[in-house]
mmCIF file of C-alpha atoms and ligand atoms in Angstrom:
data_model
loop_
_atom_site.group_PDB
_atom_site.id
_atom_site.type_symbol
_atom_site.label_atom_id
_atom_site.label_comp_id
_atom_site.label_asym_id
_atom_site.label_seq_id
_atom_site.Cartn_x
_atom_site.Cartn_y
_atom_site.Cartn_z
ATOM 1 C CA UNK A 4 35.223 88.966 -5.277
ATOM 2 C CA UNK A 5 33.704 85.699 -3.633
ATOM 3 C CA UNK A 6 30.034 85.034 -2.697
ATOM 4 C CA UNK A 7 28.042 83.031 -0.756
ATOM 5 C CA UNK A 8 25.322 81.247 -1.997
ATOM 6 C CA UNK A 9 26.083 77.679 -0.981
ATOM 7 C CA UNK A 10 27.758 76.707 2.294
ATOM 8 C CA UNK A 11 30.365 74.387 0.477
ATOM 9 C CA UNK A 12 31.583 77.715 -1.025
ATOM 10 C CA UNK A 13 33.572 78.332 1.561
ATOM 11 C CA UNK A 14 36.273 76.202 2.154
ATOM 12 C CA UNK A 15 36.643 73.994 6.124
ATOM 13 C CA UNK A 16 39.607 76.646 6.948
ATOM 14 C CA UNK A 17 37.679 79.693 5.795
ATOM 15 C CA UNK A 18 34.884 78.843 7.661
ATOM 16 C CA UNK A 19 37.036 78.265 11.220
ATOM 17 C CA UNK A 20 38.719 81.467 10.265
ATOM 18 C CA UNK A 21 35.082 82.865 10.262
ATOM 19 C CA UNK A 22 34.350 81.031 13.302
ATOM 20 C CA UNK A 23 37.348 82.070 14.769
ATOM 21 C CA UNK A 24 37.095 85.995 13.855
ATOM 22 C CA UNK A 25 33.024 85.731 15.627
ATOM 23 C CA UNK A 26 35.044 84.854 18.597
ATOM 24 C CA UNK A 27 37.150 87.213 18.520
ATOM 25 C CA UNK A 28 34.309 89.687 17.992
ATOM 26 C CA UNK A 29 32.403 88.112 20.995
ATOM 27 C CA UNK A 30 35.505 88.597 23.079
ATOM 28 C CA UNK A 31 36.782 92.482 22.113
ATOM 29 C CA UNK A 32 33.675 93.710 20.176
ATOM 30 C CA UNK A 33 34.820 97.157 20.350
ATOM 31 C CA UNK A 34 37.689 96.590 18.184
ATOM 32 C CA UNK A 35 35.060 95.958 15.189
ATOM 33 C CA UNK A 36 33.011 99.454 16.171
ATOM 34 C CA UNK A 37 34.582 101.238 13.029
ATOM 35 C CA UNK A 38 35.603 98.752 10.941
ATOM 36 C CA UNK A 39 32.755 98.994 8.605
ATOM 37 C CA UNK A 40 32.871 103.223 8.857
ATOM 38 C CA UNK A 41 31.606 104.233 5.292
ATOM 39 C CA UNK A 42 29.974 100.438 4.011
ATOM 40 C CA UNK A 43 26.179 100.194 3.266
ATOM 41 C CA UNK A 44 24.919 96.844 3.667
ATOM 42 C CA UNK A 45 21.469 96.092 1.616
ATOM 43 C CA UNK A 46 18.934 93.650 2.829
ATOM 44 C CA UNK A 47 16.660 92.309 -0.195
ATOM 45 C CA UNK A 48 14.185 90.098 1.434
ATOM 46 C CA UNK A 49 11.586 89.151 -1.093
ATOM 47 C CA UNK A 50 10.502 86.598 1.908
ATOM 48 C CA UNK A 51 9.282 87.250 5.528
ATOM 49 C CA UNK A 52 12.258 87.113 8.181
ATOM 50 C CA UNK A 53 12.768 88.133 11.645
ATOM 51 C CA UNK A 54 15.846 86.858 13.026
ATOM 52 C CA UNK A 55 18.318 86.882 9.649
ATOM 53 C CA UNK A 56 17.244 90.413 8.187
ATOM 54 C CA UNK A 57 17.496 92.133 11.942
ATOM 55 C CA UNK A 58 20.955 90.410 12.824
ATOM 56 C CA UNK A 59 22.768 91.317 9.220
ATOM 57 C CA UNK A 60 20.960 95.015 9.662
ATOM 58 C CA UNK A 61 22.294 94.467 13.765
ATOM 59 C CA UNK A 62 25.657 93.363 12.520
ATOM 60 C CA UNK A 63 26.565 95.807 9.738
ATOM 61 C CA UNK A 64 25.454 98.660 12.518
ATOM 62 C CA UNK A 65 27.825 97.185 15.395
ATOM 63 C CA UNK A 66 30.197 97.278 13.130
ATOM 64 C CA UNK A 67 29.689 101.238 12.041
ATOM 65 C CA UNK A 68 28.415 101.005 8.366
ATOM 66 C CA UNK A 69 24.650 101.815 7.444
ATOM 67 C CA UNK A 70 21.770 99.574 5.708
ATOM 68 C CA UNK A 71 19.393 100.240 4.040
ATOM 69 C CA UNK A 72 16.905 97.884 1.886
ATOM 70 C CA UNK A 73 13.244 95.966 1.710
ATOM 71 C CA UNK A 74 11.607 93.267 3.431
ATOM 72 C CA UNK A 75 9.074 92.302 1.304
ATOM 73 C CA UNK A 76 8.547 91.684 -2.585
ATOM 74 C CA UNK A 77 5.601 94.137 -2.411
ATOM 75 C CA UNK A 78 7.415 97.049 -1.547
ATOM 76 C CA UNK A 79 9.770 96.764 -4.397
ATOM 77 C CA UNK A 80 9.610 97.355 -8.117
ATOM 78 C CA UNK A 81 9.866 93.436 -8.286
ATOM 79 C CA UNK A 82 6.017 93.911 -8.252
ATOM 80 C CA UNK A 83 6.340 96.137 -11.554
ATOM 81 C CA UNK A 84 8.280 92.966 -13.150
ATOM 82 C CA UNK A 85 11.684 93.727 -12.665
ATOM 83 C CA UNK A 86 14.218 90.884 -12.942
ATOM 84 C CA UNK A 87 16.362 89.607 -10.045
ATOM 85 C CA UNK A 88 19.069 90.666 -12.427
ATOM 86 C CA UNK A 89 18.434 93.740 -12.730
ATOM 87 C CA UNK A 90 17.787 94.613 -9.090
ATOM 88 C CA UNK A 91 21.040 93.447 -8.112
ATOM 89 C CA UNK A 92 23.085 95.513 -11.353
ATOM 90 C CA UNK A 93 21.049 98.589 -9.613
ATOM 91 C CA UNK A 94 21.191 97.964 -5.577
ATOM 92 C CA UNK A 95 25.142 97.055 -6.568
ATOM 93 C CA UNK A 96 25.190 101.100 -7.394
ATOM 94 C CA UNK A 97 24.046 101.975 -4.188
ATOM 95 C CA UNK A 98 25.514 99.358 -1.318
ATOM 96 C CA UNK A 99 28.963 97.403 -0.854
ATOM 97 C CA UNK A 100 27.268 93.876 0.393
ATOM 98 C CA UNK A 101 24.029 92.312 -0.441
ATOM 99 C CA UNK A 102 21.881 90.087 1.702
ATOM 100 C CA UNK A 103 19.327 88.651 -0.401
ATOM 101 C CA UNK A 104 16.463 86.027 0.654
ATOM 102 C CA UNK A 105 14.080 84.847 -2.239
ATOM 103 C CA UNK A 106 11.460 82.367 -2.632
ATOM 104 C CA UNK A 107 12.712 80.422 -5.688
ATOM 105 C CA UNK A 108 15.318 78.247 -5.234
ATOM 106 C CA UNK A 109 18.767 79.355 -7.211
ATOM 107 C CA UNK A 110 17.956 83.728 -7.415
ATOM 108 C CA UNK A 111 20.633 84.308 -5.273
ATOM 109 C CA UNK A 112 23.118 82.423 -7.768
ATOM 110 C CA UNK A 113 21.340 84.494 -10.484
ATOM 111 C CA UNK A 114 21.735 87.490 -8.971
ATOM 112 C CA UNK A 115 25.939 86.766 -7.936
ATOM 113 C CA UNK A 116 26.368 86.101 -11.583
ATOM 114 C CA UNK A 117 25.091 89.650 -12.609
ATOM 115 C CA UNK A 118 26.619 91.248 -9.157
ATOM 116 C CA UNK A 119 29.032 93.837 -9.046
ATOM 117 C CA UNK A 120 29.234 93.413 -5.043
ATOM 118 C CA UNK A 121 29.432 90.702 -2.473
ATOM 119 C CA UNK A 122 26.137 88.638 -2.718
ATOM 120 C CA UNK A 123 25.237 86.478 0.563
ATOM 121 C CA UNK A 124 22.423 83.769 0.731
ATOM 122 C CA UNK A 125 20.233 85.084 3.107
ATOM 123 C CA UNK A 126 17.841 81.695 2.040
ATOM 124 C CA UNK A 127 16.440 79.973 -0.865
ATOM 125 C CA UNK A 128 13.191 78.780 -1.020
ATOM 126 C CA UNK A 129 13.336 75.033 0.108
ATOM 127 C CA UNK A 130 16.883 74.826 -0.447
ATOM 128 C CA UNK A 131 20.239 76.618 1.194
ATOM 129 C CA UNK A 132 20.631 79.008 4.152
ATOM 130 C CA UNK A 133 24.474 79.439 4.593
ATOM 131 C CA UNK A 134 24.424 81.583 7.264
ATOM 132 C CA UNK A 135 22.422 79.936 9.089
ATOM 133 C CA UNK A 136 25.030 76.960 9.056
ATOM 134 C CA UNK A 137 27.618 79.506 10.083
ATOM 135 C CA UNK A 138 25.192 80.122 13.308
ATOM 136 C CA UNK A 139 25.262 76.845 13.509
ATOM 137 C CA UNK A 140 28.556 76.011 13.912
ATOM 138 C CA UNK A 141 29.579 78.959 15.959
ATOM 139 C CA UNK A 142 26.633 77.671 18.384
ATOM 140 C CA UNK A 143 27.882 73.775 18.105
ATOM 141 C CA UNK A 144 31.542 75.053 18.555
ATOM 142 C CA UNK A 145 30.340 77.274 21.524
ATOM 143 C CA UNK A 146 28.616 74.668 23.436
ATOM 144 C CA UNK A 147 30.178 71.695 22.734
ATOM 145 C CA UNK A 148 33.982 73.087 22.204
ATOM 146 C CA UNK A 149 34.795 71.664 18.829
ATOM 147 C CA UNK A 150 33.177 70.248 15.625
ATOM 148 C CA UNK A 151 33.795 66.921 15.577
ATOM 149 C CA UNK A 152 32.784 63.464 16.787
ATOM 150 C CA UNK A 153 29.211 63.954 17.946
ATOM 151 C CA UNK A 154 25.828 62.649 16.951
ATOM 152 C CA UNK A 155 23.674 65.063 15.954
ATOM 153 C CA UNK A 156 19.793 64.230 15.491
ATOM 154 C CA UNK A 157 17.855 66.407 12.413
ATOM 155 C CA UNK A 158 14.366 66.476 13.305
ATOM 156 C CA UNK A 159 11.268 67.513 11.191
ATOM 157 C CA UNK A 160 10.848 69.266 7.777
ATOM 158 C CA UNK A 161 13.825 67.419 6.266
ATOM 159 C CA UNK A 162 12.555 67.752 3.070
ATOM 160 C CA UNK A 163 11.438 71.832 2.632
ATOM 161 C CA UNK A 164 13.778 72.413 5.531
ATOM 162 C CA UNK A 165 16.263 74.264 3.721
ATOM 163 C CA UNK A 166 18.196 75.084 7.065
ATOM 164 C CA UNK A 167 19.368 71.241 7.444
ATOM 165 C CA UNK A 168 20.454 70.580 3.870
ATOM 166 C CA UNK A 169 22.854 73.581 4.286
ATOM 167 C CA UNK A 170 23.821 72.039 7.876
ATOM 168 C CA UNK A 171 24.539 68.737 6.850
ATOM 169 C CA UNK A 172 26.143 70.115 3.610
ATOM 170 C CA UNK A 173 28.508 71.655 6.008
ATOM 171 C CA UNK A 174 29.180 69.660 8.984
ATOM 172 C CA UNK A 175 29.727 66.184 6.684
ATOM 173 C CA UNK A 176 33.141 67.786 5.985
ATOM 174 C CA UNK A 177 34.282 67.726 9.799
ATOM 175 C CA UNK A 178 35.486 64.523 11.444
ATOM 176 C CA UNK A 179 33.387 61.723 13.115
ATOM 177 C CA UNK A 180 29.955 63.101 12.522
ATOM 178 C CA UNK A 181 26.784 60.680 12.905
ATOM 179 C CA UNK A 182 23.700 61.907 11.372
ATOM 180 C CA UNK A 183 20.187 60.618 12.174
ATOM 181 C CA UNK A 184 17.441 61.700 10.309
ATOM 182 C CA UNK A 185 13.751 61.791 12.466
ATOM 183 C CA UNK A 186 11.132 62.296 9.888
ATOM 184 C CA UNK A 187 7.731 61.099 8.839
ATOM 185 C CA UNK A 188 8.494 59.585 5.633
ATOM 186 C CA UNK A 189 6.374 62.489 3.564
ATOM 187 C CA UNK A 190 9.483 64.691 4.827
ATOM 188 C CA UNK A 191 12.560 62.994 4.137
ATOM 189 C CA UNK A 192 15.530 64.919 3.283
ATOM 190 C CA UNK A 193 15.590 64.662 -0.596
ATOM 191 C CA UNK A 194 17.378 62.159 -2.126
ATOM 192 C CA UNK A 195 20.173 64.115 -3.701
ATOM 193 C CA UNK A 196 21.460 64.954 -0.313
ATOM 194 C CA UNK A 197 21.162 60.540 0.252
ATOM 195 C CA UNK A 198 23.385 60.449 -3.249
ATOM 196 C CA UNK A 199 25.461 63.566 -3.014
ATOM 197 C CA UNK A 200 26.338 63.851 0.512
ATOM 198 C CA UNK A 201 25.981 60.883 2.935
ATOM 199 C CA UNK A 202 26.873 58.275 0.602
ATOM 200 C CA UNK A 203 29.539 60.009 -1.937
ATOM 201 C CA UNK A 204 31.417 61.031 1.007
ATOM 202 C CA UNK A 205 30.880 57.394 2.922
ATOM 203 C CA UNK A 206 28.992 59.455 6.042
ATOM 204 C CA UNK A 207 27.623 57.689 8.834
ATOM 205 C CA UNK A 208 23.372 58.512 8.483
ATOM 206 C CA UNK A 209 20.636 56.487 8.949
ATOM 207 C CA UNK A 210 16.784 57.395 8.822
ATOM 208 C CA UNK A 211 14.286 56.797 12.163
ATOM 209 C CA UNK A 212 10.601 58.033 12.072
ATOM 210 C CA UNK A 213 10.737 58.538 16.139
ATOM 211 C CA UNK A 214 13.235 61.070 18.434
ATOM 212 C CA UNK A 215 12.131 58.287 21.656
ATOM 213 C CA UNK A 216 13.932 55.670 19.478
ATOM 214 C CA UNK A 217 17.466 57.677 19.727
ATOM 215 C CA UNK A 218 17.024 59.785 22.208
ATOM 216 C CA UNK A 219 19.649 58.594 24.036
ATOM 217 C CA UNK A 220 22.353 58.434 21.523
ATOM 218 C CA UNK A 221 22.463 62.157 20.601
ATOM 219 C CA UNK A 222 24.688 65.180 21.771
ATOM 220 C CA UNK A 223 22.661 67.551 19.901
ATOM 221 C CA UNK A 224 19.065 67.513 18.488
ATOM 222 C CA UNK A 225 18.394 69.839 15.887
ATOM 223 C CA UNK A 226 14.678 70.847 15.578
ATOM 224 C CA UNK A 227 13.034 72.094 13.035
ATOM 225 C CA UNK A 228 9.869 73.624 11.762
ATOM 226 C CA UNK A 229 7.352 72.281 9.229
ATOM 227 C CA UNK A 230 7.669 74.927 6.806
ATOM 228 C CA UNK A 231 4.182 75.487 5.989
ATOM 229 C CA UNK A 232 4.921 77.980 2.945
ATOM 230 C CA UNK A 233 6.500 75.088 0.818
ATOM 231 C CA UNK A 234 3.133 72.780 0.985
ATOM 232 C CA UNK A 235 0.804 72.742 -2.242
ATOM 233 C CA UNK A 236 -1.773 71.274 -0.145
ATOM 234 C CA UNK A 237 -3.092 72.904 3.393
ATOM 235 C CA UNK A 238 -4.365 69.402 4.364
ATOM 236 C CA UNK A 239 -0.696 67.908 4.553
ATOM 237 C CA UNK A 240 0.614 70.499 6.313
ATOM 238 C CA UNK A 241 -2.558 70.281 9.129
ATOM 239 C CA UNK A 242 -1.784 66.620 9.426
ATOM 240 C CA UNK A 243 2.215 66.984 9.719
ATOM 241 C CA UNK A 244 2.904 69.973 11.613
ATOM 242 C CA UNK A 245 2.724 68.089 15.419
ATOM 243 C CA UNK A 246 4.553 65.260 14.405
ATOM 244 C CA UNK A 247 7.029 65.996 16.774
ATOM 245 C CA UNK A 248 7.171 67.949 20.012
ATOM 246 C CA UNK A 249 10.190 68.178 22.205
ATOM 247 C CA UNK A 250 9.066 68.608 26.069
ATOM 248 C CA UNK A 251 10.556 67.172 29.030
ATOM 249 C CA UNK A 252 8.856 63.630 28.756
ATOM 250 C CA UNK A 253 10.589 63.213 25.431
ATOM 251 C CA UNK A 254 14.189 63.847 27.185
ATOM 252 C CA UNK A 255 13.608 61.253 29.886
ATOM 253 C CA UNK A 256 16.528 59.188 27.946
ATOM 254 C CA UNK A 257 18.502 62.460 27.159
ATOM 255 C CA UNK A 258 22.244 63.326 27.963
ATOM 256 C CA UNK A 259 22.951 65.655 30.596
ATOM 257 C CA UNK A 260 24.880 67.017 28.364
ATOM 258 C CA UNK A 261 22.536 67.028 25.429
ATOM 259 C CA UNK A 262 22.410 70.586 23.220
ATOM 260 C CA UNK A 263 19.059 71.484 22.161
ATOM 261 C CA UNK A 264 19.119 74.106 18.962
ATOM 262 C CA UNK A 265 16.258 75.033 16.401
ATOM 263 C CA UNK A 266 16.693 77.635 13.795
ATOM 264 C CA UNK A 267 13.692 79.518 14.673
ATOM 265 C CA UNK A 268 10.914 80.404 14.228
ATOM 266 C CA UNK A 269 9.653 77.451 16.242
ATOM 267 C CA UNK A 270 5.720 77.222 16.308
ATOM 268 C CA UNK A 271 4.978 73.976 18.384
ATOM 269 C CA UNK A 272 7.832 72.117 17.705
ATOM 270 C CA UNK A 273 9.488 72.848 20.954
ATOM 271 C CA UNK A 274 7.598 73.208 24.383
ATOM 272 C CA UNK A 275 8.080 76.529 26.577
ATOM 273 C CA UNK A 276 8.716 74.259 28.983
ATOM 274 C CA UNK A 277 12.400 73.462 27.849
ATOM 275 C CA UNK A 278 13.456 77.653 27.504
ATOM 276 C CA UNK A 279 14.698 77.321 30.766
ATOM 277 C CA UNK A 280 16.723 74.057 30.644
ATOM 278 C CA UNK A 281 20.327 74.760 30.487
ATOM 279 C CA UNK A 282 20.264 72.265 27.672
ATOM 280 C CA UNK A 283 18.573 74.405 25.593
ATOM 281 C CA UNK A 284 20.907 76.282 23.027
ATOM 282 C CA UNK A 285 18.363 78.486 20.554
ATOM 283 C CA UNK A 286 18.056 81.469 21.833
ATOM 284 C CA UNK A 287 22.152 81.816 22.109
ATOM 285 C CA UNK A 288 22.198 80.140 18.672
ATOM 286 C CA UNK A 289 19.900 83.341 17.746
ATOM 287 C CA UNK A 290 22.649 85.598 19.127
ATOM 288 C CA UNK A 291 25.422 84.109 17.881
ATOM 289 C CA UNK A 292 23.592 84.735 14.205
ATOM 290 C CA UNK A 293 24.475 88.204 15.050
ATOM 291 C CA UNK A 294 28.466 87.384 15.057
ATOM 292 C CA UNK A 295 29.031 85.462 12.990
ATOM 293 C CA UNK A 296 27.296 87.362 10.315
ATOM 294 C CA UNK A 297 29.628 90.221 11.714
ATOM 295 C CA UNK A 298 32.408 87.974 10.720
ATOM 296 C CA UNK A 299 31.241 86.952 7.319
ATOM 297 C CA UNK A 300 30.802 90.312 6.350
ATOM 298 C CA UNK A 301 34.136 91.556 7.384
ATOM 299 C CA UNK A 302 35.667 88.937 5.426
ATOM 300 C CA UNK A 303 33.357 89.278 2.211
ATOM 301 C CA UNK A 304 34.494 92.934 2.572
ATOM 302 C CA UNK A 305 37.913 92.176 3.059
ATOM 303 C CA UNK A 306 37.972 94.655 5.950
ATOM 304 C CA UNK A 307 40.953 93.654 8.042
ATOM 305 C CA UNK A 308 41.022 95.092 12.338
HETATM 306 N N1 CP B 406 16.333 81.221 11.141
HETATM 307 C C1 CP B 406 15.785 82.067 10.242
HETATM 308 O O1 CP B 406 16.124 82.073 9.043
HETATM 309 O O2 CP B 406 14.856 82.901 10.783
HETATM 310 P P1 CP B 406 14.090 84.051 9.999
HETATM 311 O O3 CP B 406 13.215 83.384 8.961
HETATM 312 O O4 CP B 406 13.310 84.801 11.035
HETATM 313 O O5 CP B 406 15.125 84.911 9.317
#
């Protein structure tokens, strides 16, 4: 049985083959109707969510199983004191796959070691998404055509931003990827991703504190919120959320054929302005959550169509 709590648990040619099957759901999605017939999905989200809870629920429906689940801490017994552990031994009794988001970094882990069931990373406080990254990449493979040889721009929250470690995590195992990180220096990605990542695996990074300075260079900027719920102090957050807004002034210098995504939910961070700019990906990168969580399910499940 394999889990996915970290994005480097999956291997570069399981995650095309995931890639790969989301296309081929895209492309004949009624071939997938019943392939789930009978499965029960559970969503545990002891953290708010909009766009990862409703596209696993969306997915495991287009593909004909049921769901069933919470979306906050509150309404579950986690309020009487019950352990991670011993929500997941239970909810194992009653669904085939678990989603699970939590607050504190590593429960997901916890949970997969107690799990008799498929346990998926649905995010962990400040530090892995995994499906998002597999949004990711379907969306980067989508609009640019392949995952390689690009520079890609990370700008925001690098440091609570738990969406970008898992990104980076993944794409620094594809070929000719330049990174540039656009931070304030209070939210710089942490330094084990520095250690562990970019310079373990000789990667091609470097650190700006402006997107004007590199606007130019990049084929994709990645934008990203500053995750208020992570700050200890409301006064930081007040004086870091603007740092950066994208409009159309700040893509004077941009490619043509530039690719604008953002995980969502984006409060300022992006202007209205840009929705309608062909450039901009993250509203298709929203949709494409939907397949490719179709696809990671199907092969958690080992359902073959
Ligand atoms: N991108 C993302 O994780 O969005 P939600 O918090 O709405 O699930």
């Amino acid at each position: 049985m394999k889990h996915l709590i970290d994005p480097t648990d999956l291997s570069v040619e399981e995650i095309d083959e995931i890639l790969n099957l989301a296309l081929d759901i895209i492309d004949n999605h009624d071939k997938y109707k019943d392939a789930c017939r009978g499965k029960k999905l559970a969503t545990l989200f002891f953290e708010p969510s909009t766009r990862t809870r409703l596209s696993f629920e969306a997915a495991m429906m287009e593909l004909g199983g049921n769901v069933l689940g919470f979306s906050s801490a509150e309404s579950s017994s986690a309020t009487k004191g019950e352990s991670v552990g011993d929500t997941i031994r239970v909810v194992g009794c009653y669904a085939d796959i678990i989603a699970m988001r939590h607050p504190k970094e590593g429960a997901p882990m916890l949970g997969s070691m107690v799990s008799p069931v498929p346990i998926i990373n649905a995010g962990d406080g400040g530090h892995n998404h995994p499906t998002q990254t597999l949004t990711d990449l379907l969306t980067i493979k989508r609009e640019k055509g392949e995952l390689k040889n690009f520079t890609i721009g990370l700008c925001g929250d690098l440091k609570f931003g738990r969406t970008v470690h898992s990104l980076i995590k993944a794409l620094s195992r594809y070929e000719g990827i330049k990174f540039v990180l656009i931070s304030p220096k209070e939210l710089k990605v942490p330094d084990y991703i520095i250690t562990e990542v970019f310079e373990k695996n000789n990667i091609d990074y470097r650190e700006v504190t402006t997107m004007e300075e590199v606007m130019s260079e990049l084929d994709i900027i990645y934008m990203t919120r500053v995750q208020k719920e992570r700050f200890f102090n409301e006064a930081d957050y007040v004086r870091l959320k603007d740092t950066y807004i994208l409009d159309k002034s700040k893509l004077k210098n941009a490619k043509d054929t530039l690719t604008i995504m953002h995980p969502l939910p984006r409060v300022n961070e992006i202007s209205t302005e840009l929705d309608d700019d062909p450039r901009a990906a993250y509203f298709r990168q929203a949709m494409n959550g939907k397949y490719v969580r179709m696809a990671l399910m199907l092969t958690l499940l080992g359902v073959n169509v």
